[in-house]
Amino acid sequence: METELSKRLGVEHAIFGFTPFPAVAAAITRAGGFGVLGAVRYTAPDDLARDLDWMQDHTDGLPYGLDVVMPAKKVEGVTEADVEAMIPDGHRRFVAKTLAEHGVPELPDGEASGWRITGWMEQVARSQLDVAFDYPIALLANALGSPPPDVVDRAHQQGVLVAALAGSAKHARRHADAGIDVVVAQGYEAGGHTGEIASMVLTPEVVDAVDPLPVLAAGGIGSGEQIAAGLALGAQGVWLGSIWLTTTEADLHSRALTAKLLAAGSGDTVRSRALTGKPARQLRTEWTDAWDDPDGPGPLPMPLQGLLVAEAVSRIQKYEVEPLLGTPVGQIVGRMTSERGVQEVFDDLTRGFERAVARLNRIAQRSR
């Protein structure tokens, strides 16, 4: 699975693995792929530095990258407190009512809510970059479109490639115009924020739109055969995220959530605004149903929704309230039926790729 892009980055297989867990990202890199650590949960620069130190010690000198979430347009002088003040009281009451109906306990006194979706704020993302550029990251990816021009320039000055996710050919062309080096064509099937075009349609459209820039296929990919299909459509690699959630190196902090993922089928996800305010594919739960109910107040726009539900999500996760418990995940969840190590997943991907290529070669030979 070697392509021009994988050769350029010095990796054996053109498999780019996005994950919020340092142990998973490092294992992907050691297995011959390219681990990409998601930074959105790091609101304290010291925490990111700690985990990048760990990555340095556990990647055997092999390349890895970082994924941030920052808007292309700058908003001056807006703080998190300013944004929180914009949340309507009616929505706060709806959250409290939903949690009460399911008997979700309050957090203990003095315990702050855990992961807060504040990585969207530019000042948070920039603090992450100030840390990251002190490390030999080989790729910087942005999940909210093209990073601001000065960030692209700074990355290029340090020899770091810049990638951006696109859900349409139109978005991909904007990335190319912004000087992006790699476009990730993320289809409708993907976990997390995603658009409305399926991967099989989107990938070749984006390849044609940004040629000769390299494109990574993403969304619903979790087998070697699918990787072969992505390369056949013109991609120079694949971007995988959901498939790593049930690896033994992942740290979900919840056996109940892992069990839900292992039991879920490909039809058990939904694109909902319940988590962040933007459409994001995730496990369908009574929490997403409540927010998608036309009789409810409906989700707020990003970033208000993420700030509104941050504490609620922390409470649901802490007490493992099964009916409400969910996570962003793609439709590939139907293939995630057992816990396996990252290396075992990689071995399965490479074997599947070899089977697919051999099958196509046999077809080609018979047609001569």
mmCIF file of C-alpha atoms in Angstrom:
data_model
loop_
_atom_site.group_PDB
_atom_site.id
_atom_site.type_symbol
_atom_site.label_atom_id
_atom_site.label_comp_id
_atom_site.label_asym_id
_atom_site.label_seq_id
_atom_site.Cartn_x
_atom_site.Cartn_y
_atom_site.Cartn_z
ATOM 1 C CA MET A 1 0.000 0.000 0.000
ATOM 2 C CA GLU A 2 2.788 2.387 -0.933
ATOM 3 C CA THR A 3 1.907 5.550 -2.868
ATOM 4 C CA GLU A 4 3.690 8.770 -3.786
ATOM 5 C CA LEU A 5 2.307 10.401 -0.635
ATOM 6 C CA SER A 6 3.353 7.582 1.681
ATOM 7 C CA LYS A 7 6.845 7.638 0.153
ATOM 8 C CA ARG A 8 7.009 11.399 0.644
ATOM 9 C CA LEU A 9 6.157 10.998 4.329
ATOM 10 C CA GLY A 10 8.372 7.972 4.802
ATOM 11 C CA VAL A 11 5.713 5.439 5.803
ATOM 12 C CA GLU A 12 5.276 1.877 4.603
ATOM 13 C CA HIS A 13 1.498 1.867 4.132
ATOM 14 C CA ALA A 14 -0.706 4.751 2.981
ATOM 15 C CA ILE A 15 -3.026 4.264 5.956
ATOM 16 C CA PHE A 16 -3.575 7.444 7.974
ATOM 17 C CA GLY A 17 -5.141 6.697 11.339
ATOM 18 C CA PHE A 18 -6.917 9.507 13.181
ATOM 19 C CA THR A 19 -7.485 8.952 16.898
ATOM 20 C CA PRO A 20 -7.783 10.932 20.146
ATOM 21 C CA PHE A 21 -5.614 8.354 21.931
ATOM 22 C CA PRO A 22 -1.798 8.703 21.912
ATOM 23 C CA ALA A 23 -1.294 4.950 22.418
ATOM 24 C CA VAL A 24 -3.375 4.205 19.324
ATOM 25 C CA ALA A 25 -1.668 6.873 17.201
ATOM 26 C CA ALA A 26 1.777 5.587 18.173
ATOM 27 C CA ALA A 27 0.776 1.973 17.476
ATOM 28 C CA ILE A 28 -0.523 2.945 14.018
ATOM 29 C CA THR A 29 2.801 4.571 13.223
ATOM 30 C CA ARG A 30 4.791 1.601 14.532
ATOM 31 C CA ALA A 31 2.646 -0.759 12.437
ATOM 32 C CA GLY A 32 3.766 1.026 9.278
ATOM 33 C CA GLY A 33 0.967 3.554 8.903
ATOM 34 C CA PHE A 34 0.747 7.213 9.829
ATOM 35 C CA GLY A 35 -0.762 7.985 13.233
ATOM 36 C CA VAL A 36 -2.598 11.301 13.602
ATOM 37 C CA LEU A 37 -3.366 12.463 17.147
ATOM 38 C CA GLY A 38 -6.592 14.449 17.571
ATOM 39 C CA ALA A 39 -5.957 17.593 19.629
ATOM 40 C CA VAL A 40 -9.473 18.945 20.159
ATOM 41 C CA ARG A 41 -9.741 17.592 23.720
ATOM 42 C CA TYR A 42 -6.523 19.280 24.877
ATOM 43 C CA THR A 43 -7.568 22.597 26.411
ATOM 44 C CA ALA A 44 -4.346 22.784 28.475
ATOM 45 C CA PRO A 45 -1.119 23.094 26.436
ATOM 46 C CA ASP A 46 0.832 21.186 29.082
ATOM 47 C CA ASP A 47 -1.415 18.150 28.612
ATOM 48 C CA LEU A 48 -0.751 18.122 24.873
ATOM 49 C CA ALA A 49 2.990 18.521 25.464
ATOM 50 C CA ARG A 50 2.919 15.577 27.871
ATOM 51 C CA ASP A 51 1.275 13.313 25.317
ATOM 52 C CA LEU A 52 3.508 14.470 22.467
ATOM 53 C CA ASP A 53 6.504 13.671 24.676
ATOM 54 C CA TRP A 54 5.020 10.202 25.082
ATOM 55 C CA MET A 55 4.506 9.930 21.316
ATOM 56 C CA GLN A 56 8.134 10.812 20.747
ATOM 57 C CA ASP A 57 9.191 7.993 23.055
ATOM 58 C CA HIS A 58 6.903 5.401 21.468
ATOM 59 C CA THR A 59 7.071 5.958 17.699
ATOM 60 C CA ASP A 60 10.604 4.686 17.107
ATOM 61 C CA GLY A 61 11.574 7.846 15.240
ATOM 62 C CA LEU A 62 8.817 7.254 12.660
ATOM 63 C CA PRO A 63 6.530 10.070 11.444
ATOM 64 C CA TYR A 64 3.185 11.085 12.923
ATOM 65 C CA GLY A 65 0.828 14.049 12.719
ATOM 66 C CA LEU A 66 -1.642 16.201 14.629
ATOM 67 C CA ASP A 67 -5.276 17.065 13.919
ATOM 68 C CA VAL A 68 -6.703 20.364 15.185
ATOM 69 C CA VAL A 69 -10.105 22.031 14.870
ATOM 70 C CA MET A 70 -9.876 25.705 14.006
ATOM 71 C CA PRO A 71 -11.995 27.995 11.838
ATOM 72 C CA ALA A 72 -10.506 29.595 8.748
ATOM 73 C CA LYS A 73 -12.062 32.955 9.700
ATOM 74 C CA LYS A 74 -10.856 34.757 12.783
ATOM 75 C CA VAL A 75 -13.285 36.099 15.384
ATOM 76 C CA GLU A 76 -11.732 38.814 17.547
ATOM 77 C CA GLY A 77 -12.336 39.288 21.246
ATOM 78 C CA VAL A 78 -14.860 36.497 21.836
ATOM 79 C CA THR A 79 -14.337 34.398 24.968
ATOM 80 C CA GLU A 80 -15.921 31.140 26.030
ATOM 81 C CA ALA A 81 -17.891 33.033 28.686
ATOM 82 C CA ASP A 82 -19.274 35.378 26.017
ATOM 83 C CA VAL A 83 -20.485 32.416 23.998
ATOM 84 C CA GLU A 84 -21.977 30.601 27.003
ATOM 85 C CA ALA A 85 -24.026 33.706 27.824
ATOM 86 C CA MET A 86 -25.780 33.284 24.460
ATOM 87 C CA ILE A 87 -27.281 29.901 25.408
ATOM 88 C CA PRO A 88 -31.063 30.207 25.979
ATOM 89 C CA ASP A 89 -32.427 29.211 29.381
ATOM 90 C CA GLY A 90 -35.002 26.990 27.692
ATOM 91 C CA HIS A 91 -32.253 24.804 26.267
ATOM 92 C CA ARG A 92 -30.594 24.547 29.676
ATOM 93 C CA ARG A 93 -33.900 23.416 31.160
ATOM 94 C CA PHE A 94 -34.295 20.820 28.408
ATOM 95 C CA VAL A 95 -30.878 19.338 29.223
ATOM 96 C CA ALA A 96 -31.713 19.215 32.937
ATOM 97 C CA LYS A 97 -35.095 17.589 32.221
ATOM 98 C CA THR A 98 -33.601 14.923 29.935
ATOM 99 C CA LEU A 99 -30.923 14.008 32.456
ATOM 100 C CA ALA A 100 -33.468 13.892 35.303
ATOM 101 C CA GLU A 101 -35.754 11.580 33.328
ATOM 102 C CA HIS A 102 -32.900 9.074 33.098
ATOM 103 C CA GLY A 103 -31.735 9.514 36.688
ATOM 104 C CA VAL A 104 -28.294 10.841 35.760
ATOM 105 C CA PRO A 105 -26.509 11.942 38.985
ATOM 106 C CA GLU A 106 -24.785 15.281 39.365
ATOM 107 C CA LEU A 107 -21.010 15.415 39.295
ATOM 108 C CA PRO A 108 -19.410 15.271 42.756
ATOM 109 C CA ASP A 109 -18.751 18.620 44.436
ATOM 110 C CA GLY A 110 -15.598 20.186 43.109
ATOM 111 C CA GLU A 111 -15.384 17.948 40.048
ATOM 112 C CA ALA A 112 -15.489 19.900 36.825
ATOM 113 C CA SER A 113 -16.974 18.476 33.677
ATOM 114 C CA GLY A 114 -14.436 16.586 31.638
ATOM 115 C CA TRP A 115 -13.933 17.039 27.925
ATOM 116 C CA ARG A 116 -15.329 20.390 26.803
ATOM 117 C CA ILE A 117 -15.730 21.081 23.107
ATOM 118 C CA THR A 118 -13.636 24.235 23.102
ATOM 119 C CA GLY A 119 -11.043 23.194 20.533
ATOM 120 C CA TRP A 120 -13.139 25.013 17.927
ATOM 121 C CA MET A 121 -12.062 28.320 19.476
ATOM 122 C CA GLU A 122 -9.131 29.787 17.605
ATOM 123 C CA GLN A 123 -7.158 30.746 20.688
ATOM 124 C CA VAL A 124 -7.317 27.144 21.943
ATOM 125 C CA ALA A 125 -6.191 25.706 18.617
ATOM 126 C CA ARG A 126 -3.370 28.238 18.360
ATOM 127 C CA SER A 127 -2.113 27.298 21.813
ATOM 128 C CA GLN A 128 -2.089 23.678 20.640
ATOM 129 C CA LEU A 129 -0.056 24.638 17.589
ATOM 130 C CA ASP A 130 2.447 26.593 19.678
ATOM 131 C CA VAL A 131 3.145 23.310 21.444
ATOM 132 C CA ALA A 132 2.958 21.045 18.404
ATOM 133 C CA PHE A 133 5.469 22.971 16.319
ATOM 134 C CA ASP A 134 8.091 22.250 18.968
ATOM 135 C CA TYR A 135 7.811 18.582 17.952
ATOM 136 C CA PRO A 136 8.748 16.918 14.636
ATOM 137 C CA ILE A 137 5.177 16.452 13.414
ATOM 138 C CA ALA A 138 5.099 15.650 9.707
ATOM 139 C CA LEU A 139 1.472 16.555 9.011
ATOM 140 C CA LEU A 140 -1.023 19.071 10.394
ATOM 141 C CA ALA A 141 -4.661 18.328 9.635
ATOM 142 C CA ASN A 142 -7.645 20.592 10.224
ATOM 143 C CA ALA A 143 -11.154 19.229 10.606
ATOM 144 C CA LEU A 144 -12.955 22.562 10.011
ATOM 145 C CA GLY A 145 -11.721 23.390 6.542
ATOM 146 C CA SER A 146 -8.527 25.196 5.633
ATOM 147 C CA PRO A 147 -6.555 26.649 8.542
ATOM 148 C CA PRO A 148 -5.929 30.409 8.541
ATOM 149 C CA PRO A 149 -3.280 31.459 5.978
ATOM 150 C CA ASP A 150 -0.662 32.306 8.614
ATOM 151 C CA VAL A 151 -0.981 28.796 10.077
ATOM 152 C CA VAL A 152 -0.490 27.230 6.633
ATOM 153 C CA ASP A 153 2.569 29.431 6.086
ATOM 154 C CA ARG A 154 3.989 28.580 9.499
ATOM 155 C CA ALA A 155 3.569 24.854 8.864
ATOM 156 C CA HIS A 156 5.221 25.082 5.461
ATOM 157 C CA GLN A 157 8.126 27.057 6.898
ATOM 158 C CA GLN A 158 8.756 24.149 9.249
ATOM 159 C CA GLY A 159 8.444 21.546 6.496
ATOM 160 C CA VAL A 160 5.064 20.299 7.762
ATOM 161 C CA LEU A 161 2.432 19.215 5.240
ATOM 162 C CA VAL A 162 -1.086 20.582 5.781
ATOM 163 C CA ALA A 163 -4.225 18.513 5.254
ATOM 164 C CA ALA A 164 -7.878 19.526 5.409
ATOM 165 C CA LEU A 165 -11.114 17.562 5.325
ATOM 166 C CA ALA A 166 -13.632 18.147 2.551
ATOM 167 C CA GLY A 167 -17.180 16.883 2.105
ATOM 168 C CA SER A 168 -17.592 18.136 -1.460
ATOM 169 C CA ALA A 169 -15.540 18.978 -4.522
ATOM 170 C CA LYS A 170 -16.357 22.654 -3.914
ATOM 171 C CA HIS A 171 -14.780 22.499 -0.453
ATOM 172 C CA ALA A 172 -11.788 20.656 -1.881
ATOM 173 C CA ARG A 173 -11.131 23.382 -4.465
ATOM 174 C CA ARG A 174 -11.139 25.980 -1.675
ATOM 175 C CA HIS A 175 -8.498 23.945 0.123
ATOM 176 C CA ALA A 176 -6.354 23.805 -3.003
ATOM 177 C CA ASP A 177 -6.668 27.580 -3.447
ATOM 178 C CA ALA A 178 -5.617 28.015 0.206
ATOM 179 C CA GLY A 179 -2.345 26.158 -0.344
ATOM 180 C CA ILE A 180 -3.350 22.900 1.335
ATOM 181 C CA ASP A 181 -1.060 19.948 0.525
ATOM 182 C CA VAL A 182 -3.415 17.004 1.130
ATOM 183 C CA VAL A 183 -7.206 16.850 0.849
ATOM 184 C CA VAL A 184 -9.150 14.292 2.871
ATOM 185 C CA ALA A 185 -12.345 13.410 0.989
ATOM 186 C CA GLN A 186 -14.647 12.458 3.858
ATOM 187 C CA GLY A 187 -17.841 10.761 2.814
ATOM 188 C CA TYR A 188 -21.278 10.663 4.394
ATOM 189 C CA GLU A 189 -20.532 7.318 6.083
ATOM 190 C CA ALA A 190 -17.802 8.768 8.292
ATOM 191 C CA GLY A 191 -17.996 9.292 12.037
ATOM 192 C CA GLY A 192 -17.990 12.813 13.436
ATOM 193 C CA HIS A 193 -18.682 15.918 11.366
ATOM 194 C CA THR A 194 -19.498 14.869 7.844
ATOM 195 C CA GLY A 195 -21.322 16.030 4.757
ATOM 196 C CA GLU A 196 -24.018 14.431 2.608
ATOM 197 C CA ILE A 197 -22.090 12.790 -0.256
ATOM 198 C CA ALA A 198 -21.128 9.108 -0.051
ATOM 199 C CA SER A 199 -17.472 8.116 -0.302
ATOM 200 C CA MET A 200 -17.813 6.182 -3.572
ATOM 201 C CA VAL A 201 -19.121 9.322 -5.272
ATOM 202 C CA LEU A 202 -17.093 11.897 -3.363
ATOM 203 C CA THR A 203 -13.591 10.452 -3.714
ATOM 204 C CA PRO A 204 -13.266 10.575 -7.526
ATOM 205 C CA GLU A 205 -14.975 13.980 -7.612
ATOM 206 C CA VAL A 206 -12.399 15.404 -5.213
ATOM 207 C CA VAL A 207 -9.502 13.667 -7.001
ATOM 208 C CA ASP A 208 -10.544 15.332 -10.254
ATOM 209 C CA ALA A 209 -11.186 18.692 -8.575
ATOM 210 C CA VAL A 210 -7.744 19.117 -6.979
ATOM 211 C CA ASP A 211 -5.466 17.163 -9.319
ATOM 212 C CA PRO A 212 -2.460 16.878 -8.902
ATOM 213 C CA LEU A 213 -2.823 17.298 -5.101
ATOM 214 C CA PRO A 214 -2.942 13.980 -3.223
ATOM 215 C CA VAL A 215 -6.309 12.913 -1.849
ATOM 216 C CA LEU A 216 -7.080 10.563 1.042
ATOM 217 C CA ALA A 217 -10.336 8.608 0.950
ATOM 218 C CA ALA A 218 -12.319 8.626 4.201
ATOM 219 C CA GLY A 219 -15.698 7.504 5.452
ATOM 220 C CA GLY A 220 -16.927 3.956 5.999
ATOM 221 C CA ILE A 221 -13.529 2.355 5.376
ATOM 222 C CA GLY A 222 -12.483 -0.518 7.609
ATOM 223 C CA SER A 223 -11.192 -3.303 5.379
ATOM 224 C CA GLY A 224 -8.321 -3.849 2.985
ATOM 225 C CA GLU A 225 -10.754 -4.347 0.133
ATOM 226 C CA GLN A 226 -12.178 -0.893 0.794
ATOM 227 C CA ILE A 227 -8.678 0.563 0.863
ATOM 228 C CA ALA A 228 -8.043 -0.966 -2.562
ATOM 229 C CA ALA A 229 -11.290 0.581 -3.777
ATOM 230 C CA GLY A 230 -10.191 3.998 -2.495
ATOM 231 C CA LEU A 231 -6.881 3.756 -4.333
ATOM 232 C CA ALA A 232 -8.685 2.550 -7.454
ATOM 233 C CA LEU A 233 -10.784 5.734 -7.304
ATOM 234 C CA GLY A 234 -7.622 7.829 -7.444
ATOM 235 C CA ALA A 235 -6.833 8.400 -3.775
ATOM 236 C CA GLN A 236 -3.247 8.164 -2.581
ATOM 237 C CA GLY A 237 -4.225 6.682 0.737
ATOM 238 C CA VAL A 238 -7.029 6.327 3.249
ATOM 239 C CA TRP A 239 -7.979 8.168 6.428
ATOM 240 C CA LEU A 240 -9.416 5.834 9.060
ATOM 241 C CA GLY A 241 -10.892 6.894 12.394
ATOM 242 C CA SER A 242 -13.759 4.805 13.757
ATOM 243 C CA ILE A 243 -12.079 1.428 13.302
ATOM 244 C CA TRP A 244 -9.563 2.225 16.064
ATOM 245 C CA LEU A 245 -12.182 2.898 18.773
ATOM 246 C CA THR A 246 -12.441 -0.779 19.751
ATOM 247 C CA THR A 247 -8.724 -1.541 19.668
ATOM 248 C CA THR A 248 -7.126 -2.691 22.890
ATOM 249 C CA GLU A 249 -4.924 0.414 22.937
ATOM 250 C CA ALA A 250 -7.936 2.757 22.906
ATOM 251 C CA ASP A 251 -8.901 4.376 26.205
ATOM 252 C CA LEU A 252 -12.648 4.968 26.132
ATOM 253 C CA HIS A 253 -12.869 4.779 29.955
ATOM 254 C CA SER A 254 -16.153 2.885 29.576
ATOM 255 C CA ARG A 255 -16.728 -0.827 29.184
ATOM 256 C CA ALA A 256 -20.393 -0.072 28.587
ATOM 257 C CA LEU A 257 -19.554 2.160 25.622
ATOM 258 C CA THR A 258 -17.148 -0.399 24.184
ATOM 259 C CA ALA A 259 -19.876 -3.034 24.481
ATOM 260 C CA LYS A 260 -22.338 -0.780 22.646
ATOM 261 C CA LEU A 261 -19.864 -0.255 19.815
ATOM 262 C CA LEU A 262 -19.166 -3.989 19.489
ATOM 263 C CA ALA A 263 -22.892 -4.764 19.386
ATOM 264 C CA ALA A 264 -23.885 -1.988 16.966
ATOM 265 C CA GLY A 265 -24.725 -2.582 13.333
ATOM 266 C CA SER A 266 -24.016 -0.280 10.415
ATOM 267 C CA GLY A 267 -27.568 1.072 10.703
ATOM 268 C CA ASP A 268 -27.214 2.061 14.356
ATOM 269 C CA THR A 269 -25.667 5.483 13.724
ATOM 270 C CA VAL A 270 -27.284 8.806 12.937
ATOM 271 C CA ARG A 271 -26.155 12.200 11.671
ATOM 272 C CA SER A 272 -27.229 14.483 14.487
ATOM 273 C CA ARG A 273 -26.467 17.984 15.702
ATOM 274 C CA ALA A 274 -26.886 16.847 19.315
ATOM 275 C CA LEU A 275 -23.203 16.886 20.197
ATOM 276 C CA THR A 276 -21.734 20.015 18.605
ATOM 277 C CA GLY A 277 -24.447 21.804 16.661
ATOM 278 C CA LYS A 278 -23.091 20.606 13.314
ATOM 279 C CA PRO A 279 -24.197 17.327 11.708
ATOM 280 C CA ALA A 280 -21.993 14.613 13.187
ATOM 281 C CA ARG A 281 -22.419 10.873 12.730
ATOM 282 C CA GLN A 282 -22.613 9.071 16.067
ATOM 283 C CA LEU A 283 -24.284 6.149 17.775
ATOM 284 C CA ARG A 284 -28.021 6.614 17.861
ATOM 285 C CA THR A 285 -29.144 6.864 21.489
ATOM 286 C CA GLU A 286 -32.042 8.237 23.494
ATOM 287 C CA TRP A 287 -29.908 11.387 23.824
ATOM 288 C CA THR A 288 -29.743 11.933 20.048
ATOM 289 C CA ASP A 289 -33.431 11.011 19.743
ATOM 290 C CA ALA A 290 -34.326 13.677 22.314
ATOM 291 C CA TRP A 291 -32.478 16.383 20.404
ATOM 292 C CA ASP A 292 -33.868 15.275 17.049
ATOM 293 C CA ASP A 293 -37.457 15.135 18.372
ATOM 294 C CA PRO A 294 -39.512 17.851 16.608
ATOM 295 C CA ASP A 295 -41.319 18.494 19.907
ATOM 296 C CA GLY A 296 -38.033 19.489 21.588
ATOM 297 C CA PRO A 297 -36.159 22.795 21.322
ATOM 298 C CA GLY A 298 -33.716 21.410 18.768
ATOM 299 C CA PRO A 299 -29.919 21.764 18.853
ATOM 300 C CA LEU A 300 -28.241 25.152 18.932
ATOM 301 C CA PRO A 301 -25.710 26.110 16.260
ATOM 302 C CA MET A 302 -22.033 25.384 16.768
ATOM 303 C CA PRO A 303 -20.368 26.240 19.153
ATOM 304 C CA LEU A 304 -23.322 26.897 21.494
ATOM 305 C CA GLN A 305 -24.541 23.291 21.462
ATOM 306 C CA GLY A 306 -21.143 21.862 22.390
ATOM 307 C CA LEU A 307 -20.811 24.185 25.351
ATOM 308 C CA LEU A 308 -24.410 23.547 26.417
ATOM 309 C CA VAL A 309 -24.083 19.756 26.575
ATOM 310 C CA ALA A 310 -20.468 19.457 27.780
ATOM 311 C CA GLU A 311 -21.302 18.808 31.422
ATOM 312 C CA ALA A 312 -24.227 16.569 30.530
ATOM 313 C CA VAL A 313 -22.023 14.398 28.323
ATOM 314 C CA SER A 314 -19.462 14.165 31.139
ATOM 315 C CA ARG A 315 -22.172 13.003 33.562
ATOM 316 C CA ILE A 316 -23.548 10.453 31.101
ATOM 317 C CA GLN A 317 -20.068 9.054 30.506
ATOM 318 C CA LYS A 318 -19.018 9.064 34.161
ATOM 319 C CA TYR A 319 -22.053 7.116 35.320
ATOM 320 C CA GLU A 320 -22.312 5.041 32.108
ATOM 321 C CA VAL A 321 -26.011 5.761 31.626
ATOM 322 C CA GLU A 322 -26.495 3.191 28.891
ATOM 323 C CA PRO A 323 -29.602 4.587 27.101
ATOM 324 C CA LEU A 324 -27.886 7.975 26.655
ATOM 325 C CA LEU A 325 -24.322 6.750 26.227
ATOM 326 C CA GLY A 326 -22.843 7.306 22.774
ATOM 327 C CA THR A 327 -19.857 8.526 20.798
ATOM 328 C CA PRO A 328 -19.041 9.776 17.305
ATOM 329 C CA VAL A 329 -18.565 6.730 15.065
ATOM 330 C CA GLY A 330 -19.064 5.916 11.409
ATOM 331 C CA GLN A 331 -21.179 3.302 9.683
ATOM 332 C CA ILE A 332 -18.170 0.974 9.677
ATOM 333 C CA VAL A 333 -19.144 0.228 13.299
ATOM 334 C CA GLY A 334 -20.978 -2.819 11.953
ATOM 335 C CA ARG A 335 -17.601 -4.452 11.221
ATOM 336 C CA MET A 336 -16.203 -3.619 14.667
ATOM 337 C CA THR A 337 -17.275 -6.834 16.351
ATOM 338 C CA SER A 338 -14.297 -7.679 18.564
ATOM 339 C CA GLU A 339 -11.518 -5.947 20.474
ATOM 340 C CA ARG A 340 -8.202 -6.291 18.658
ATOM 341 C CA GLY A 341 -4.793 -4.722 18.919
ATOM 342 C CA VAL A 342 -3.796 -2.084 16.377
ATOM 343 C CA GLN A 343 -1.234 -4.440 14.828
ATOM 344 C CA GLU A 344 -3.912 -7.109 14.355
ATOM 345 C CA VAL A 345 -6.167 -4.579 12.647
ATOM 346 C CA PHE A 346 -3.269 -3.591 10.404
ATOM 347 C CA ASP A 347 -2.530 -7.204 9.517
ATOM 348 C CA ASP A 348 -6.181 -7.692 8.562
ATOM 349 C CA LEU A 349 -6.143 -4.529 6.425
ATOM 350 C CA THR A 350 -3.020 -5.533 4.537
ATOM 351 C CA ARG A 351 -4.297 -9.088 3.925
ATOM 352 C CA GLY A 352 -7.591 -7.732 2.620
ATOM 353 C CA PHE A 353 -5.771 -5.319 0.347
ATOM 354 C CA GLU A 354 -3.663 -8.146 -1.069
ATOM 355 C CA ARG A 355 -6.794 -10.246 -1.695
ATOM 356 C CA ALA A 356 -8.474 -7.383 -3.520
ATOM 357 C CA VAL A 357 -5.470 -6.653 -5.721
ATOM 358 C CA ALA A 358 -5.033 -10.345 -6.547
ATOM 359 C CA ARG A 359 -8.725 -10.593 -7.456
ATOM 360 C CA LEU A 360 -8.493 -7.592 -9.775
ATOM 361 C CA ASN A 361 -5.326 -8.943 -11.360
ATOM 362 C CA ARG A 362 -7.109 -12.229 -12.124
ATOM 363 C CA ILE A 363 -10.004 -10.322 -13.680
ATOM 364 C CA ALA A 364 -7.594 -8.250 -15.773
ATOM 365 C CA GLN A 365 -5.740 -11.348 -16.963
ATOM 366 C CA ARG A 366 -8.972 -13.116 -18.011
ATOM 367 C CA SER A 367 -10.045 -10.067 -20.004
ATOM 368 C CA ARG A 368 -6.926 -10.069 -22.176
#
